[in-house]
Amino acid sequence: MSEPKPLIRADGQVRELEEQDLEHARVGNPLSLDGPSKQRVSLMLDHDVHAALKSRGVNIGERINTLLREDLGL
């Protein structure tokens, strides 16, 4: 595979993306630059707790944050 071309041209503009630019692309959540920063943690949940959170069809991370804030008085 050849060396990838820079995404920013000499004139400071972003060039058009090509297929090879997407070869290493990943789906994910981009970091939010305008909101508060978050800390990535690994968390082990009991099976029943995880199942209950997942069955509600909500974002598990957001729900855990809400529950922890309530419990911690934040």
PDB file of N, CA and C in Angstrom:
ATOM      1  N   MET A   1       0.851  -1.170   0.000  1.00  0.00           N
ATOM      2  CA  MET A   1       0.000   0.000   0.000  1.00  0.00           C
ATOM      3  C   MET A   1       0.897   1.234   0.000  1.00  0.00           C
ATOM      4  N   SER A   2       0.512   2.239  -0.764  1.00  0.00           N
ATOM      5  CA  SER A   2       1.301   3.461  -0.868  1.00  0.00           C
ATOM      6  C   SER A   2       1.063   4.366   0.337  1.00  0.00           C
ATOM      7  N   GLU A   3       1.951   5.316   0.483  1.00  0.00           N
ATOM      8  CA  GLU A   3       1.849   6.301   1.566  1.00  0.00           C
ATOM      9  C   GLU A   3       0.585   7.136   1.359  1.00  0.00           C
ATOM     10  N   PRO A   4      -0.247   7.311   2.399  1.00  0.00           N
ATOM     11  CA  PRO A   4      -1.479   8.095   2.226  1.00  0.00           C
ATOM     12  C   PRO A   4      -1.160   9.573   1.964  1.00  0.00           C
ATOM     13  N   LYS A   5      -2.008  10.194   1.152  1.00  0.00           N
ATOM     14  CA  LYS A   5      -1.853  11.625   0.862  1.00  0.00           C
ATOM     15  C   LYS A   5      -2.333  12.419   2.071  1.00  0.00           C
ATOM     16  N   PRO A   6      -1.725  13.577   2.319  1.00  0.00           N
ATOM     17  CA  PRO A   6      -2.213  14.424   3.410  1.00  0.00           C
ATOM     18  C   PRO A   6      -3.651  14.864   3.125  1.00  0.00           C
ATOM     19  N   LEU A   7      -4.447  14.975   4.175  1.00  0.00           N
ATOM     20  CA  LEU A   7      -5.836  15.417   4.009  1.00  0.00           C
ATOM     21  C   LEU A   7      -5.943  16.917   3.772  1.00  0.00           C
ATOM     22  N   ILE A   8      -4.929  17.657   4.215  1.00  0.00           N
ATOM     23  CA  ILE A   8      -4.920  19.111   4.034  1.00  0.00           C
ATOM     24  C   ILE A   8      -3.976  19.449   2.886  1.00  0.00           C
ATOM     25  N   ARG A   9      -4.505  20.138   1.880  1.00  0.00           N
ATOM     26  CA  ARG A   9      -3.687  20.535   0.738  1.00  0.00           C
ATOM     27  C   ARG A   9      -2.776  21.693   1.118  1.00  0.00           C
ATOM     28  N   ALA A  10      -1.842  22.008   0.224  1.00  0.00           N
ATOM     29  CA  ALA A  10      -0.884  23.103   0.452  1.00  0.00           C
ATOM     30  C   ALA A  10      -1.590  24.440   0.649  1.00  0.00           C
ATOM     31  N   ASP A  11      -2.791  24.592   0.047  1.00  0.00           N
ATOM     32  CA  ASP A  11      -3.518  25.857   0.193  1.00  0.00           C
ATOM     33  C   ASP A  11      -4.337  25.917   1.486  1.00  0.00           C
ATOM     34  N   GLY A  12      -4.224  24.878   2.341  1.00  0.00           N
ATOM     35  CA  GLY A  12      -4.914  24.865   3.627  1.00  0.00           C
ATOM     36  C   GLY A  12      -6.314  24.277   3.577  1.00  0.00           C
ATOM     37  N   GLN A  13      -6.767  23.879   2.405  1.00  0.00           N
ATOM     38  CA  GLN A  13      -8.101  23.314   2.250  1.00  0.00           C
ATOM     39  C   GLN A  13      -8.038  21.786   2.387  1.00  0.00           C
ATOM     40  N   VAL A  14      -9.137  21.209   2.847  1.00  0.00           N
ATOM     41  CA  VAL A  14      -9.219  19.752   2.964  1.00  0.00           C
ATOM     42  C   VAL A  14      -9.535  19.199   1.584  1.00  0.00           C
ATOM     43  N   ARG A  15      -8.753  18.200   1.150  1.00  0.00           N
ATOM     44  CA  ARG A  15      -8.991  17.600  -0.160  1.00  0.00           C
ATOM     45  C   ARG A  15     -10.175  16.644  -0.091  1.00  0.00           C
ATOM     46  N   GLU A  16     -10.691  16.259  -1.246  1.00  0.00           N
ATOM     47  CA  GLU A  16     -11.794  15.309  -1.313  1.00  0.00           C
ATOM     48  C   GLU A  16     -11.301  13.935  -0.876  1.00  0.00           C
ATOM     49  N   LEU A  17     -12.113  13.246  -0.072  1.00  0.00           N
ATOM     50  CA  LEU A  17     -11.725  11.923   0.396  1.00  0.00           C
ATOM     51  C   LEU A  17     -11.821  10.899  -0.722  1.00  0.00           C
ATOM     52  N   GLU A  18     -10.934   9.910  -0.667  1.00  0.00           N
ATOM     53  CA  GLU A  18     -10.910   8.823  -1.641  1.00  0.00           C
ATOM     54  C   GLU A  18     -11.156   7.508  -0.908  1.00  0.00           C
ATOM     55  N   GLU A  19     -11.394   6.445  -1.667  1.00  0.00           N
ATOM     56  CA  GLU A  19     -11.655   5.135  -1.071  1.00  0.00           C
ATOM     57  C   GLU A  19     -10.552   4.714  -0.106  1.00  0.00           C
ATOM     58  N   GLN A  20      -9.298   4.942  -0.485  1.00  0.00           N
ATOM     59  CA  GLN A  20      -8.185   4.516   0.369  1.00  0.00           C
ATOM     60  C   GLN A  20      -8.183   5.250   1.709  1.00  0.00           C
ATOM     61  N   ASP A  21      -8.771   6.438   1.758  1.00  0.00           N
ATOM     62  CA  ASP A  21      -8.853   7.184   3.021  1.00  0.00           C
ATOM     63  C   ASP A  21      -9.773   6.486   4.006  1.00  0.00           C
ATOM     64  N   LEU A  22     -10.724   5.711   3.494  1.00  0.00           N
ATOM     65  CA  LEU A  22     -11.723   5.074   4.345  1.00  0.00           C
ATOM     66  C   LEU A  22     -11.340   3.656   4.765  1.00  0.00           C
ATOM     67  N   GLU A  23     -10.215   3.150   4.266  1.00  0.00           N
ATOM     68  CA  GLU A  23      -9.800   1.779   4.571  1.00  0.00           C
ATOM     69  C   GLU A  23      -9.606   1.545   6.066  1.00  0.00           C
ATOM     70  N   HIS A  24      -9.142   2.552   6.761  1.00  0.00           N
ATOM     71  CA  HIS A  24      -8.873   2.403   8.196  1.00  0.00           C
ATOM     72  C   HIS A  24      -9.869   3.168   9.054  1.00  0.00           C
ATOM     73  N   ALA A  25     -10.949   3.614   8.435  1.00  0.00           N
ATOM     74  CA  ALA A  25     -11.967   4.361   9.185  1.00  0.00           C
ATOM     75  C   ALA A  25     -12.697   3.423  10.134  1.00  0.00           C
ATOM     76  N   ARG A  26     -13.112   3.947  11.267  1.00  0.00           N
ATOM     77  CA  ARG A  26     -13.856   3.173  12.252  1.00  0.00           C
ATOM     78  C   ARG A  26     -15.121   3.918  12.631  1.00  0.00           C
ATOM     79  N   VAL A  27     -16.147   3.157  12.930  1.00  0.00           N
ATOM     80  CA  VAL A  27     -17.391   3.735  13.417  1.00  0.00           C
ATOM     81  C   VAL A  27     -17.223   3.996  14.900  1.00  0.00           C
ATOM     82  N   GLY A  28     -17.673   5.118  15.362  1.00  0.00           N
ATOM     83  CA  GLY A  28     -17.557   5.418  16.778  1.00  0.00           C
ATOM     84  C   GLY A  28     -18.122   6.785  17.081  1.00  0.00           C
ATOM     85  N   ASN A  29     -18.015   7.157  18.315  1.00  0.00           N
ATOM     86  CA  ASN A  29     -18.485   8.461  18.755  1.00  0.00           C
ATOM     87  C   ASN A  29     -17.310   9.418  18.793  1.00  0.00           C
ATOM     88  N   PRO A  30     -17.376  10.479  18.020  1.00  0.00           N
ATOM     89  CA  PRO A  30     -16.278  11.441  18.079  1.00  0.00           C
ATOM     90  C   PRO A  30     -16.272  12.154  19.429  1.00  0.00           C
ATOM     91  N   LEU A  31     -15.125  12.611  19.816  1.00  0.00           N
ATOM     92  CA  LEU A  31     -15.029  13.379  21.061  1.00  0.00           C
ATOM     93  C   LEU A  31     -15.777  14.682  20.901  1.00  0.00           C
ATOM     94  N   SER A  32     -16.509  15.054  21.903  1.00  0.00           N
ATOM     95  CA  SER A  32     -17.231  16.313  21.876  1.00  0.00           C
ATOM     96  C   SER A  32     -16.287  17.427  22.315  1.00  0.00           C
ATOM     97  N   LEU A  33     -16.125  18.421  21.464  1.00  0.00           N
ATOM     98  CA  LEU A  33     -15.223  19.519  21.789  1.00  0.00           C
ATOM     99  C   LEU A  33     -15.924  20.643  22.539  1.00  0.00           C
ATOM    100  N   ASP A  34     -17.271  20.648  22.499  1.00  0.00           N
ATOM    101  CA  ASP A  34     -17.989  21.749  23.127  1.00  0.00           C
ATOM    102  C   ASP A  34     -18.602  21.378  24.472  1.00  0.00           C
ATOM    103  N   GLY A  35     -18.644  20.118  24.814  1.00  0.00           N
ATOM    104  CA  GLY A  35     -19.233  19.691  26.078  1.00  0.00           C
ATOM    105  C   GLY A  35     -18.154  19.312  27.075  1.00  0.00           C
ATOM    106  N   PRO A  36     -18.576  18.946  28.274  1.00  0.00           N
ATOM    107  CA  PRO A  36     -17.597  18.529  29.272  1.00  0.00           C
ATOM    108  C   PRO A  36     -16.917  17.237  28.834  1.00  0.00           C
ATOM    109  N   SER A  37     -15.656  17.109  29.189  1.00  0.00           N
ATOM    110  CA  SER A  37     -14.921  15.909  28.799  1.00  0.00           C
ATOM    111  C   SER A  37     -15.390  14.724  29.634  1.00  0.00           C
ATOM    112  N   LYS A  38     -15.176  13.548  29.097  1.00  0.00           N
ATOM    113  CA  LYS A  38     -15.582  12.323  29.782  1.00  0.00           C
ATOM    114  C   LYS A  38     -14.347  11.468  29.999  1.00  0.00           C
ATOM    115  N   GLN A  39     -14.407  10.634  30.993  1.00  0.00           N
ATOM    116  CA  GLN A  39     -13.325   9.712  31.300  1.00  0.00           C
ATOM    117  C   GLN A  39     -13.767   8.315  30.907  1.00  0.00           C
ATOM    118  N   ARG A  40     -13.002   7.641  30.049  1.00  0.00           N
ATOM    119  CA  ARG A  40     -13.328   6.278  29.654  1.00  0.00           C
ATOM    120  C   ARG A  40     -12.919   5.337  30.785  1.00  0.00           C
ATOM    121  N   VAL A  41     -13.858   4.494  31.206  1.00  0.00           N
ATOM    122  CA  VAL A  41     -13.594   3.506  32.244  1.00  0.00           C
ATOM    123  C   VAL A  41     -14.129   2.152  31.797  1.00  0.00           C
ATOM    124  N   SER A  42     -13.559   1.126  32.370  1.00  0.00           N
ATOM    125  CA  SER A  42     -14.065  -0.220  32.147  1.00  0.00           C
ATOM    126  C   SER A  42     -14.859  -0.593  33.380  1.00  0.00           C
ATOM    127  N   LEU A  43     -16.052  -1.106  33.182  1.00  0.00           N
ATOM    128  CA  LEU A  43     -16.949  -1.348  34.301  1.00  0.00           C
ATOM    129  C   LEU A  43     -17.550  -2.740  34.182  1.00  0.00           C
ATOM    130  N   MET A  44     -17.486  -3.508  35.241  1.00  0.00           N
ATOM    131  CA  MET A  44     -18.091  -4.838  35.267  1.00  0.00           C
ATOM    132  C   MET A  44     -19.423  -4.735  35.995  1.00  0.00           C
ATOM    133  N   LEU A  45     -20.497  -5.172  35.322  1.00  0.00           N
ATOM    134  CA  LEU A  45     -21.835  -5.151  35.906  1.00  0.00           C
ATOM    135  C   LEU A  45     -22.322  -6.575  36.103  1.00  0.00           C
ATOM    136  N   ASP A  46     -23.128  -6.773  37.128  1.00  0.00           N
ATOM    137  CA  ASP A  46     -23.784  -8.072  37.293  1.00  0.00           C
ATOM    138  C   ASP A  46     -24.724  -8.271  36.110  1.00  0.00           C
ATOM    139  N   HIS A  47     -24.928  -9.544  35.747  1.00  0.00           N
ATOM    140  CA  HIS A  47     -25.756  -9.864  34.586  1.00  0.00           C
ATOM    141  C   HIS A  47     -27.167  -9.280  34.703  1.00  0.00           C
ATOM    142  N   ASP A  48     -27.757  -9.379  35.888  1.00  0.00           N
ATOM    143  CA  ASP A  48     -29.126  -8.891  36.036  1.00  0.00           C
ATOM    144  C   ASP A  48     -29.213  -7.372  35.913  1.00  0.00           C
ATOM    145  N   VAL A  49     -28.200  -6.668  36.407  1.00  0.00           N
ATOM    146  CA  VAL A  49     -28.176  -5.209  36.312  1.00  0.00           C
ATOM    147  C   VAL A  49     -28.036  -4.793  34.851  1.00  0.00           C
ATOM    148  N   HIS A  50     -27.121  -5.437  34.153  1.00  0.00           N
ATOM    149  CA  HIS A  50     -26.915  -5.120  32.738  1.00  0.00           C
ATOM    150  C   HIS A  50     -28.177  -5.408  31.933  1.00  0.00           C
ATOM    151  N   ALA A  51     -28.797  -6.546  32.183  1.00  0.00           N
ATOM    152  CA  ALA A  51     -30.022  -6.917  31.456  1.00  0.00           C
ATOM    153  C   ALA A  51     -31.139  -5.911  31.709  1.00  0.00           C
ATOM    154  N   ALA A  52     -31.276  -5.464  32.960  1.00  0.00           N
ATOM    155  CA  ALA A  52     -32.327  -4.502  33.290  1.00  0.00           C
ATOM    156  C   ALA A  52     -32.085  -3.166  32.590  1.00  0.00           C
ATOM    157  N   LEU A  53     -30.829  -2.700  32.581  1.00  0.00           N
ATOM    158  CA  LEU A  53     -30.513  -1.446  31.904  1.00  0.00           C
ATOM    159  C   LEU A  53     -30.738  -1.572  30.402  1.00  0.00           C
ATOM    160  N   LYS A  54     -30.293  -2.678  29.833  1.00  0.00           N
ATOM    161  CA  LYS A  54     -30.417  -2.875  28.392  1.00  0.00           C
ATOM    162  C   LYS A  54     -31.878  -3.028  27.967  1.00  0.00           C
ATOM    163  N   SER A  55     -32.695  -3.658  28.804  1.00  0.00           N
ATOM    164  CA  SER A  55     -34.098  -3.886  28.449  1.00  0.00           C
ATOM    165  C   SER A  55     -34.897  -2.591  28.366  1.00  0.00           C
ATOM    166  N   ARG A  56     -34.408  -1.546  29.004  1.00  0.00           N
ATOM    167  CA  ARG A  56     -35.112  -0.253  28.968  1.00  0.00           C
ATOM    168  C   ARG A  56     -34.878   0.491  27.669  1.00  0.00           C
ATOM    169  N   GLY A  57     -33.937  -0.014  26.859  1.00  0.00           N
ATOM    170  CA  GLY A  57     -33.684   0.604  25.564  1.00  0.00           C
ATOM    171  C   GLY A  57     -33.078   1.985  25.641  1.00  0.00           C
ATOM    172  N   VAL A  58     -32.342   2.244  26.701  1.00  0.00           N
ATOM    173  CA  VAL A  58     -31.700   3.552  26.854  1.00  0.00           C
ATOM    174  C   VAL A  58     -30.199   3.396  26.693  1.00  0.00           C
ATOM    175  N   ASN A  59     -29.500   4.517  26.570  1.00  0.00           N
ATOM    176  CA  ASN A  59     -28.046   4.506  26.540  1.00  0.00           C
ATOM    177  C   ASN A  59     -27.569   4.130  27.942  1.00  0.00           C
ATOM    178  N   ILE A  60     -26.932   2.975  28.049  1.00  0.00           N
ATOM    179  CA  ILE A  60     -26.536   2.453  29.361  1.00  0.00           C
ATOM    180  C   ILE A  60     -25.578   3.412  30.065  1.00  0.00           C
ATOM    181  N   GLY A  61     -24.617   3.972  29.339  1.00  0.00           N
ATOM    182  CA  GLY A  61     -23.659   4.896  29.945  1.00  0.00           C
ATOM    183  C   GLY A  61     -24.337   6.127  30.525  1.00  0.00           C
ATOM    184  N   GLU A  62     -25.281   6.689  29.770  1.00  0.00           N
ATOM    185  CA  GLU A  62     -26.010   7.859  30.264  1.00  0.00           C
ATOM    186  C   GLU A  62     -26.838   7.509  31.489  1.00  0.00           C
ATOM    187  N   ARG A  63     -27.483   6.343  31.474  1.00  0.00           N
ATOM    188  CA  ARG A  63     -28.319   5.930  32.611  1.00  0.00           C
ATOM    189  C   ARG A  63     -27.469   5.702  33.860  1.00  0.00           C
ATOM    190  N   ILE A  64     -26.314   5.066  33.688  1.00  0.00           N
ATOM    191  CA  ILE A  64     -25.420   4.846  34.839  1.00  0.00           C
ATOM    192  C   ILE A  64     -24.950   6.188  35.392  1.00  0.00           C
ATOM    193  N   ASN A  65     -24.599   7.123  34.514  1.00  0.00           N
ATOM    194  CA  ASN A  65     -24.202   8.466  34.972  1.00  0.00           C
ATOM    195  C   ASN A  65     -25.310   9.119  35.781  1.00  0.00           C
ATOM    196  N   THR A  66     -26.544   9.028  35.277  1.00  0.00           N
ATOM    197  CA  THR A  66     -27.687   9.625  35.977  1.00  0.00           C
ATOM    198  C   THR A  66     -27.878   8.998  37.352  1.00  0.00           C
ATOM    199  N   LEU A  67     -27.835   7.675  37.411  1.00  0.00           N
ATOM    200  CA  LEU A  67     -28.024   6.971  38.689  1.00  0.00           C
ATOM    201  C   LEU A  67     -26.908   7.318  39.678  1.00  0.00           C
ATOM    202  N   LEU A  68     -25.668   7.382  39.192  1.00  0.00           N
ATOM    203  CA  LEU A  68     -24.555   7.719  40.076  1.00  0.00           C
ATOM    204  C   LEU A  68     -24.663   9.162  40.575  1.00  0.00           C
ATOM    205  N   ARG A  69     -25.030  10.076  39.680  1.00  0.00           N
ATOM    206  CA  ARG A  69     -25.205  11.476  40.109  1.00  0.00           C
ATOM    207  C   ARG A  69     -26.258  11.599  41.195  1.00  0.00           C
ATOM    208  N   GLU A  70     -27.385  10.900  41.014  1.00  0.00           N
ATOM    209  CA  GLU A  70     -28.447  10.926  42.027  1.00  0.00           C
ATOM    210  C   GLU A  70     -27.939  10.372  43.349  1.00  0.00           C
ATOM    211  N   ASP A  71     -27.246   9.253  43.290  1.00  0.00           N
ATOM    212  CA  ASP A  71     -26.751   8.611  44.513  1.00  0.00           C
ATOM    213  C   ASP A  71     -25.680   9.457  45.206  1.00  0.00           C
ATOM    214  N   LEU A  72     -24.860  10.141  44.416  1.00  0.00           N
ATOM    215  CA  LEU A  72     -23.779  10.947  44.980  1.00  0.00           C
ATOM    216  C   LEU A  72     -24.203  12.372  45.315  1.00  0.00           C
ATOM    217  N   GLY A  73     -25.441  12.713  44.985  1.00  0.00           N
ATOM    218  CA  GLY A  73     -25.931  14.059  45.275  1.00  0.00           C
ATOM    219  C   GLY A  73     -25.310  15.120  44.387  1.00  0.00           C
ATOM    220  N   LEU A  74     -24.991  14.767  43.157  1.00  0.00           N
ATOM    221  CA  LEU A  74     -24.372  15.726  42.226  1.00  0.00           C
ATOM    222  C   LEU A  74     -25.408  16.387  41.343  1.00  0.00           C
TER     223      LEU A  74
END
